[in-house]
mmCIF file of C-alpha atoms in Angstrom:
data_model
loop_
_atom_site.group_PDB
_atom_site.id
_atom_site.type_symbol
_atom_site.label_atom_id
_atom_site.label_comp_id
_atom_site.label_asym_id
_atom_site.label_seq_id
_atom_site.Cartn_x
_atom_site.Cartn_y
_atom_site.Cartn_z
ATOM 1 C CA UNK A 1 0.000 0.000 0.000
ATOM 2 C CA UNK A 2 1.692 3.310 -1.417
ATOM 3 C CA UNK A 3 0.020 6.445 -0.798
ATOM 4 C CA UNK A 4 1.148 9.867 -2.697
ATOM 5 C CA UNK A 5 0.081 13.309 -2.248
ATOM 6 C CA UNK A 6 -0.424 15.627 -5.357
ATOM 7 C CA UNK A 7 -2.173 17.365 -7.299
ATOM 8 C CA UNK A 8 -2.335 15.424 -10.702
ATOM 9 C CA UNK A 9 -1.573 11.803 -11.423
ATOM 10 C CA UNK A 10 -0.581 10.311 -14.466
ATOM 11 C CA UNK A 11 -0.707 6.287 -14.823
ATOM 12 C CA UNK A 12 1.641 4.913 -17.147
ATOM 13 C CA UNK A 13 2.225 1.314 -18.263
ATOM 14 C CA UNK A 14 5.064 1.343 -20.880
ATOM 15 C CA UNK A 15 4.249 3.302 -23.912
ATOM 16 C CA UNK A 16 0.274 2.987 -22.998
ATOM 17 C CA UNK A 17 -1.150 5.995 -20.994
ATOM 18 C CA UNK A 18 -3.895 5.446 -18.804
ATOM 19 C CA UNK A 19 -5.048 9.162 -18.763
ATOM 20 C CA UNK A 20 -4.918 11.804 -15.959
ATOM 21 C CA UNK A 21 -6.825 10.655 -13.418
ATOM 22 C CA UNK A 22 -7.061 14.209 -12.322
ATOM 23 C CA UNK A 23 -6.652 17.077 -13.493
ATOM 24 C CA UNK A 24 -3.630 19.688 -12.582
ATOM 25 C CA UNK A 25 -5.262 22.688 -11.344
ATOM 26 C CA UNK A 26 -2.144 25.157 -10.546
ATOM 27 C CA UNK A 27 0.284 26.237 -12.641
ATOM 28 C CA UNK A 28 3.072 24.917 -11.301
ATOM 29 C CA UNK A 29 2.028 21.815 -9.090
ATOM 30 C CA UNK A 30 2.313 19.186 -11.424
ATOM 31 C CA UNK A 31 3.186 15.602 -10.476
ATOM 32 C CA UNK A 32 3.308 11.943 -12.199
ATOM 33 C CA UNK A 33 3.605 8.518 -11.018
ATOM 34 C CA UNK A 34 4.491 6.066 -13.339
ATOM 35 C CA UNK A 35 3.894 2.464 -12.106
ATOM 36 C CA UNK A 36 3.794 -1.529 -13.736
ATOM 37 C CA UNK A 37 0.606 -2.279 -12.287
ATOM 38 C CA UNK A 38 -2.312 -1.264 -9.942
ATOM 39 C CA UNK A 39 -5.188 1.777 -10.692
ATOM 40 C CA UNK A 40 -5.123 4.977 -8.538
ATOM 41 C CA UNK A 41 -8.168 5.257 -5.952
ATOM 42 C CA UNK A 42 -9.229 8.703 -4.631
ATOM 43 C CA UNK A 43 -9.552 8.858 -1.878
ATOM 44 C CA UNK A 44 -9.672 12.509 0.074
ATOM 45 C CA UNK A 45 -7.421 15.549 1.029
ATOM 46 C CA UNK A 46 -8.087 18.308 3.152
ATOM 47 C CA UNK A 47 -7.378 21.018 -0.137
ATOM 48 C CA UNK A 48 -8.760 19.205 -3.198
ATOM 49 C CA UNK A 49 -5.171 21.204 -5.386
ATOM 50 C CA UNK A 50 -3.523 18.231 -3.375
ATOM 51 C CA UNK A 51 -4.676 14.722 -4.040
ATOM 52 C CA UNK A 52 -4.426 11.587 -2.177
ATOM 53 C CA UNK A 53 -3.634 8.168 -4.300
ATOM 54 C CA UNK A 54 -3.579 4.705 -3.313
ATOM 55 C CA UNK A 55 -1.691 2.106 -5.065
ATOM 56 C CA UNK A 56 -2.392 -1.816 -4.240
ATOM 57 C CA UNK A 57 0.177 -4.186 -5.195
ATOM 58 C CA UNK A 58 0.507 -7.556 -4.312
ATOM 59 C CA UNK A 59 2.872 -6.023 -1.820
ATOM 60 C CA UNK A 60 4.296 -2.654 -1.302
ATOM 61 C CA UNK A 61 7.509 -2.882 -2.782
ATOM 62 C CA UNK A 62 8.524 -0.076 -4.845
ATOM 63 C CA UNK A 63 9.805 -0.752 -7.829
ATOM 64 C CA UNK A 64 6.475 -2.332 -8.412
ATOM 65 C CA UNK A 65 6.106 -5.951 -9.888
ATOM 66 C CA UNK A 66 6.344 -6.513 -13.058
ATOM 67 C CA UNK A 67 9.481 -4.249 -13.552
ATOM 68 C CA UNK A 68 7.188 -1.330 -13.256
ATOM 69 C CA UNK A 69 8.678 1.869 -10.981
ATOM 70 C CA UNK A 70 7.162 4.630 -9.295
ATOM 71 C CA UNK A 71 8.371 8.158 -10.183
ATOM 72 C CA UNK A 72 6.525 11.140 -8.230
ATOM 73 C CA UNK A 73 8.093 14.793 -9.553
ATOM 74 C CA UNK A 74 6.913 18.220 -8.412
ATOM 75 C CA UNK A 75 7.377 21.618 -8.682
ATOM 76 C CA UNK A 76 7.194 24.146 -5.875
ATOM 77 C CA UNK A 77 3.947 25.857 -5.635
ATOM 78 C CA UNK A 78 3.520 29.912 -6.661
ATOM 79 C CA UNK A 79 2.961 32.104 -3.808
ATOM 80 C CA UNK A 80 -0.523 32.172 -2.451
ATOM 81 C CA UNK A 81 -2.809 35.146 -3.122
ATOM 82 C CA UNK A 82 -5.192 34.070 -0.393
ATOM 83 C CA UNK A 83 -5.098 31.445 2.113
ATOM 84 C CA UNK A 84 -7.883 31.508 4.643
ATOM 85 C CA UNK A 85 -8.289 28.191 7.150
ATOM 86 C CA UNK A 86 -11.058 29.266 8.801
ATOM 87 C CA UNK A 87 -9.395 28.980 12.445
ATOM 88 C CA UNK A 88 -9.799 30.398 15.325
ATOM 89 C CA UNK A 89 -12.084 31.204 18.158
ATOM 90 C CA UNK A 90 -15.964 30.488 17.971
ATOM 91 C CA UNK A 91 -17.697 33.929 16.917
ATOM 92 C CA UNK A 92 -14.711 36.044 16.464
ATOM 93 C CA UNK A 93 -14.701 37.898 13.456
ATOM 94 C CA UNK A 94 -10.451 37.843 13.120
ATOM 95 C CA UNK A 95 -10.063 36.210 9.793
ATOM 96 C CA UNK A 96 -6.268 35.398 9.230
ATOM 97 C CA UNK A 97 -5.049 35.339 5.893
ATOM 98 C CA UNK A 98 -1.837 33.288 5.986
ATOM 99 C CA UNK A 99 -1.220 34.591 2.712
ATOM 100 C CA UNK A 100 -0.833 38.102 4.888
ATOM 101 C CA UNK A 101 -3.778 40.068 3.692
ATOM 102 C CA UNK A 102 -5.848 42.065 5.614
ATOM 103 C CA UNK A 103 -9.142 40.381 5.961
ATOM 104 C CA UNK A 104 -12.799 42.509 6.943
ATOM 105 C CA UNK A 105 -15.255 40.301 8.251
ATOM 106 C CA UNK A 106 -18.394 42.331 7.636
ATOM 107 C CA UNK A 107 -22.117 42.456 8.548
ATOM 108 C CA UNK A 108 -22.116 39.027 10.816
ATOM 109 C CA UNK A 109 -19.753 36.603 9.237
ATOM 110 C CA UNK A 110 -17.754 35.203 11.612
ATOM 111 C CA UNK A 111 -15.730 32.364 12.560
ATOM 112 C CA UNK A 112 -17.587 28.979 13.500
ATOM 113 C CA UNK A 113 -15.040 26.742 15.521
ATOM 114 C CA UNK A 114 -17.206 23.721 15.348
ATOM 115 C CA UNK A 115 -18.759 23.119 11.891
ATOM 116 C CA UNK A 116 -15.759 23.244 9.295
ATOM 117 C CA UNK A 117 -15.307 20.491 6.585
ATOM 118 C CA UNK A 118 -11.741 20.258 8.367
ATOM 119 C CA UNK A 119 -11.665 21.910 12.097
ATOM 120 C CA UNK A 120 -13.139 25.597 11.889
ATOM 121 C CA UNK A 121 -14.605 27.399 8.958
ATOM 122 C CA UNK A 122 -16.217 30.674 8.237
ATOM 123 C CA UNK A 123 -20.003 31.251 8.925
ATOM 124 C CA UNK A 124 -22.464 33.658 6.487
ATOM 125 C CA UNK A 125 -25.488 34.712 7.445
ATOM 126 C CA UNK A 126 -27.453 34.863 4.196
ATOM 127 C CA UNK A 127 -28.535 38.676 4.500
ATOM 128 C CA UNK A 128 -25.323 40.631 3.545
ATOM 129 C CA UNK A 129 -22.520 39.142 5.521
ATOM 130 C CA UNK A 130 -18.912 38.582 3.448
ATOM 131 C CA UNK A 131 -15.664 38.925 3.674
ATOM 132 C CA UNK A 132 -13.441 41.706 2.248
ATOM 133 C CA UNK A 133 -9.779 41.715 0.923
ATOM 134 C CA UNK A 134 -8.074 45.346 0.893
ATOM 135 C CA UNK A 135 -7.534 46.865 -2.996
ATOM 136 C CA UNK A 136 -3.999 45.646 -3.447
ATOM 137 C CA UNK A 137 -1.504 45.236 -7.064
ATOM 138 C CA UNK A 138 -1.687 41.277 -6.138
ATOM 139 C CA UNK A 139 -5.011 41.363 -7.612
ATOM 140 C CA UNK A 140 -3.828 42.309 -10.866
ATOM 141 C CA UNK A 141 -3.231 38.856 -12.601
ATOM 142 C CA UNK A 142 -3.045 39.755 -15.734
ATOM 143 C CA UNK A 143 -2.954 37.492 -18.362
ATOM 144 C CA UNK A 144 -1.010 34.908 -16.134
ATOM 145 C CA UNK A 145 -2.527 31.366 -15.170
ATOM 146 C CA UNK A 146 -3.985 31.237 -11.856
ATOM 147 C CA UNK A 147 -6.720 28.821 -9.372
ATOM 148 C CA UNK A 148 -9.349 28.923 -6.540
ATOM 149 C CA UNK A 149 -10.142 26.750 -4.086
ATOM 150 C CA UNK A 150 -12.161 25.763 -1.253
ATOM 151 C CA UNK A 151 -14.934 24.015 0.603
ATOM 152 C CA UNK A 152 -18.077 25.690 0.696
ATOM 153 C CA UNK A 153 -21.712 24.319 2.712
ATOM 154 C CA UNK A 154 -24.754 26.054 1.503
ATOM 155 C CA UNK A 155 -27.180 25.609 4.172
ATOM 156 C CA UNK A 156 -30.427 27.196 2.913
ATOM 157 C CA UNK A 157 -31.110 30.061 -0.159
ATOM 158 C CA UNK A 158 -30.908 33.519 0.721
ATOM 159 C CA UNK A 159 -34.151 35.562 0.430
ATOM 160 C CA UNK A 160 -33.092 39.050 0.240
ATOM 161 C CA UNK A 161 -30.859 41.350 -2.018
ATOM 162 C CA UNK A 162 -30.799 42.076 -5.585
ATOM 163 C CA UNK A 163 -31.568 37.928 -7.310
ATOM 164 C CA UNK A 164 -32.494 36.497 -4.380
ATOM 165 C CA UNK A 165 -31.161 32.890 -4.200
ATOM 166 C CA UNK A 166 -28.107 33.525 -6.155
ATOM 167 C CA UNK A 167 -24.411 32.718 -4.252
ATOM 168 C CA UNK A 168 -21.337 34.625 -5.122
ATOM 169 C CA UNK A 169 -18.462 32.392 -3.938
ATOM 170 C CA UNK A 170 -15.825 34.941 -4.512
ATOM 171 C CA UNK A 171 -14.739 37.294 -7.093
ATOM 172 C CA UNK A 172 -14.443 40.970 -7.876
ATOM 173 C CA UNK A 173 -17.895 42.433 -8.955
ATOM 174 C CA UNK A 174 -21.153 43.690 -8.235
ATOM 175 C CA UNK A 175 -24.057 41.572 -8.079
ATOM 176 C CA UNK A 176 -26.134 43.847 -10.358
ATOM 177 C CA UNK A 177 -23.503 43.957 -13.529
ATOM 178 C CA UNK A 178 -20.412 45.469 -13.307
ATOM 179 C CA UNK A 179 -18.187 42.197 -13.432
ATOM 180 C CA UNK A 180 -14.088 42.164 -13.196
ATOM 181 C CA UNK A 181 -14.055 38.040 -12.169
ATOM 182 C CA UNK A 182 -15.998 36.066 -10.166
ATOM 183 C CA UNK A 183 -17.108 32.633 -9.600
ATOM 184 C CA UNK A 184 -21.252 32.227 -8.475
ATOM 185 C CA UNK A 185 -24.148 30.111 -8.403
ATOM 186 C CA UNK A 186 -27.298 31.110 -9.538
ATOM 187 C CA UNK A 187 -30.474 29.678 -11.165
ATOM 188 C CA UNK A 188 -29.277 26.104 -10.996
ATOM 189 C CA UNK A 189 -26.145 27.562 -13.171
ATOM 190 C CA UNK A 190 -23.034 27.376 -11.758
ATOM 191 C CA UNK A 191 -20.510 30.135 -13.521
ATOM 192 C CA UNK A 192 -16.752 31.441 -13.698
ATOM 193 C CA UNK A 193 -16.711 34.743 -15.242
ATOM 194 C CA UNK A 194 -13.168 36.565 -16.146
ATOM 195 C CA UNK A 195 -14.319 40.381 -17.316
ATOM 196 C CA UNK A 196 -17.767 39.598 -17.513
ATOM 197 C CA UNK A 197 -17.482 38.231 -21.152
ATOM 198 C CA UNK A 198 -16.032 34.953 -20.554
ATOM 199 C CA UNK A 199 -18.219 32.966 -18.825
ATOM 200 C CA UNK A 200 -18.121 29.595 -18.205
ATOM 201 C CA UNK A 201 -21.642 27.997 -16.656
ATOM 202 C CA UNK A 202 -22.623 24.498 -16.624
ATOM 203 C CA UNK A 203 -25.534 22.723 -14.808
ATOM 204 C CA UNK A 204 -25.389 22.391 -11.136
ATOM 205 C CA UNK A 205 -27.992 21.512 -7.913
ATOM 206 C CA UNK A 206 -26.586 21.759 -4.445
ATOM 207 C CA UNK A 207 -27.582 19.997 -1.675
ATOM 208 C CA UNK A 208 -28.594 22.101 1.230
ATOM 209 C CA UNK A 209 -26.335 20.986 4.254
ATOM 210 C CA UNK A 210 -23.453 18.750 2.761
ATOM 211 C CA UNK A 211 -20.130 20.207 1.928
ATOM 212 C CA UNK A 212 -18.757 20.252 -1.711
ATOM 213 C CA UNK A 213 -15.354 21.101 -3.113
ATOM 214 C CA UNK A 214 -15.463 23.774 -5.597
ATOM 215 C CA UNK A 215 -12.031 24.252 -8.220
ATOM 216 C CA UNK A 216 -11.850 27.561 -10.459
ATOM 217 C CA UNK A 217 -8.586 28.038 -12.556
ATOM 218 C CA UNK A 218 -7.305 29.464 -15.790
ATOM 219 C CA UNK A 219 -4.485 28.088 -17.446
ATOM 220 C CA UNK A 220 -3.065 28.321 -20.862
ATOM 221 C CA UNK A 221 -5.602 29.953 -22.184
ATOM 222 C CA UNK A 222 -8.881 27.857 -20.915
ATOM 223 C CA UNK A 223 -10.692 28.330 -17.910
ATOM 224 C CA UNK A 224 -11.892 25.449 -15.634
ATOM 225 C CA UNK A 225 -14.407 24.338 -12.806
ATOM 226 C CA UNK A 226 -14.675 21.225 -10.951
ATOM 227 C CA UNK A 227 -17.287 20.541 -8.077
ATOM 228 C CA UNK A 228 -15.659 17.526 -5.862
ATOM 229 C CA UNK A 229 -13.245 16.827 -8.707
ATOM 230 C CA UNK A 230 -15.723 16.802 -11.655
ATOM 231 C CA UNK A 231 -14.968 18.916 -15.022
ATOM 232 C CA UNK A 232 -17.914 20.524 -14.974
ATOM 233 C CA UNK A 233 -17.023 22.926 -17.798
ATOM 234 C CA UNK A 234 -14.126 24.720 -19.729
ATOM 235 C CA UNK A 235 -13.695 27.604 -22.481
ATOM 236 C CA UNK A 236 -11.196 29.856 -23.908
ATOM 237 C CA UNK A 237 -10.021 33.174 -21.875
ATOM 238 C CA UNK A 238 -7.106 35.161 -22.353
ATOM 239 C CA UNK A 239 -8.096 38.792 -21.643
ATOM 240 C CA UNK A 240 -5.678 40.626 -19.031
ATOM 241 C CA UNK A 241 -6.784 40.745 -15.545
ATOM 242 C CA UNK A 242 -5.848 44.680 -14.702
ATOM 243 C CA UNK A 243 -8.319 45.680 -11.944
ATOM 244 C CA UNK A 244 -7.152 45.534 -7.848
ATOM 245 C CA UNK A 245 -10.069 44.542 -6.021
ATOM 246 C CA UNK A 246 -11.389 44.591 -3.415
ATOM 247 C CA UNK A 247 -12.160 40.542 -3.379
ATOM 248 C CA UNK A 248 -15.137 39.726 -1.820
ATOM 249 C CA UNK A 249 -16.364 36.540 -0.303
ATOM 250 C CA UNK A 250 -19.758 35.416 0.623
ATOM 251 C CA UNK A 251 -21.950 38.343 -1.270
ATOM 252 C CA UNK A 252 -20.693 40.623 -4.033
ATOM 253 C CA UNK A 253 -18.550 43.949 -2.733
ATOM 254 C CA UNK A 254 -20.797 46.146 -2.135
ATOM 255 C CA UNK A 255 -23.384 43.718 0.045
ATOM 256 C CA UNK A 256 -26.330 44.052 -2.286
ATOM 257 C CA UNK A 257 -26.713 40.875 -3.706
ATOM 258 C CA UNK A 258 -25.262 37.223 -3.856
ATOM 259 C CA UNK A 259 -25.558 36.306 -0.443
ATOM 260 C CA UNK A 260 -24.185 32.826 1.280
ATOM 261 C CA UNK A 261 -26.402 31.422 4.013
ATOM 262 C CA UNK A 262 -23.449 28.475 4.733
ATOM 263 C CA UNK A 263 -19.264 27.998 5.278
ATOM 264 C CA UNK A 264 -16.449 28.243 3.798
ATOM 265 C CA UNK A 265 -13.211 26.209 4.409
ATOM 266 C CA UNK A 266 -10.008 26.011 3.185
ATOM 267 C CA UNK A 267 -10.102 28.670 0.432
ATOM 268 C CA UNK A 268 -6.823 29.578 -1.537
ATOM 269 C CA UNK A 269 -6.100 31.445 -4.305
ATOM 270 C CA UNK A 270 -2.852 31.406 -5.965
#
């Protein structure tokens, strides 16, 4: 039994590929394994941009039988943007960013020590609570490749603000048009948008109470979402990301509209 964390595995057998089993969602976390026999098996990770594999053999040597060899290379990851655990006492509204921005919990959200997907999370009220991330030059992307990530529990459907219903994850915009990036649910739709022109929306029901694992990224060109590791949908995007923010989380940034009544875990940018 051989266990590996990464963020993308490759399975090959010889010259015969066995396909990604998942995708690579950063830039520059890649990894492979390259083995003579056995299947990967997902399992679960506490940040779905690093994956947990299991390899059975008939016994856990490594080289494998068969001649086969396991090879796991990776690359260091690029700094973080935003990393938010969700830690910390119950009710307090001190985000930390370990990623060092300044975080503004605002209108009731708050930390909730006892209901995270892993330890604590952060709690949103449904009627206008979010966070808020200072306007800073790390916002400005550009035209560079770059991912989100996190855990999010949606625990009933807002009923107030402009759309009622609709969930803005996180992103730059307001609720009512003016879109920089942002990544929402709304209408059954679930949508990445990069300067309001470039959206990507596919199909998608949550269930009220269970947590999911939500992926956003852009790379080489395309832009990506996964909910718990499925490809839900992908398109071509390579305008310039030039505006600074604010980021908002849990409701768009000026609290009118897209409000969370749930958590969030684990979220990272980078």
């Amino acid at each position: 039994l051989v266990w590996f964390l990464t963020s993308s595995v490759t399975l090959i057998d010889g010259a015969t590929s066995h396909g990604t089993v998942v995708p690579s969602i950063t830039p520059l976390d890649r990894a492979s394994v390259t083995a003579g026999t056995g299947m990967p098996e997902y399992v679960e990770s506490e940040l779905l941009s690093d994956w947990r594999f299991r390899f059975d053999w008939p016994d856990s040597a490594v080289p494998a039988p068969g001649g086969g060899y396991v090879r796991l290379e990776t690359e260091p990851n690029p700094p973080d943007l935003l990393l938010l655990h969700g830690e910390g006492p119950n009710g307090s509204t001190n985000v930390v960013d370990a990623a060092g921005n300044t975080v503004e919990a605002l209108a009731g959200a708050e930390l909730d020590a006892a209901t995270g997907r892993f330890g604590g999370s952060i709690a949103f009220n449904g009627t206008g609570s979010r966070l808020s991330t200072p306007v800073s030059p790390r916002w400005q992307i550009g035209p560079e490749d770059f991912s989100i990530d996190f855990w999010c529990r949606i625990d009933a459907y807002s009923t107030t603000g402009i759309q009622p219903g609709g969930i803005l994850f996180i992103g730059d915009l307001e609720w009512s048009g003016a879109f920089n990036w942002g990544a929402w649910w709304y209408g059954d739709q679930l949508t990445f948008s990069i300067l309001g022109s470039s959206n990507v929306s596919a199909p998608w029901t949550p269930v009220l109470g269970e947590w999911n694992h939500f992926t956003f990224a852009r790379r080489g060109g395309w832009t990506m979402m996964w909910v718990n590791g499925v490809l839900l949908g992908s398109g071509q995007q390579t305008s310039a990301l030039t505006t600074n923010g604010p980021v908002t989380l849990g409701a768009d940034k000026h609290g009118t509209g897209g409000f969370l009544n749930g958590r969030l875990d684990e979220i990272r940018v980078l």
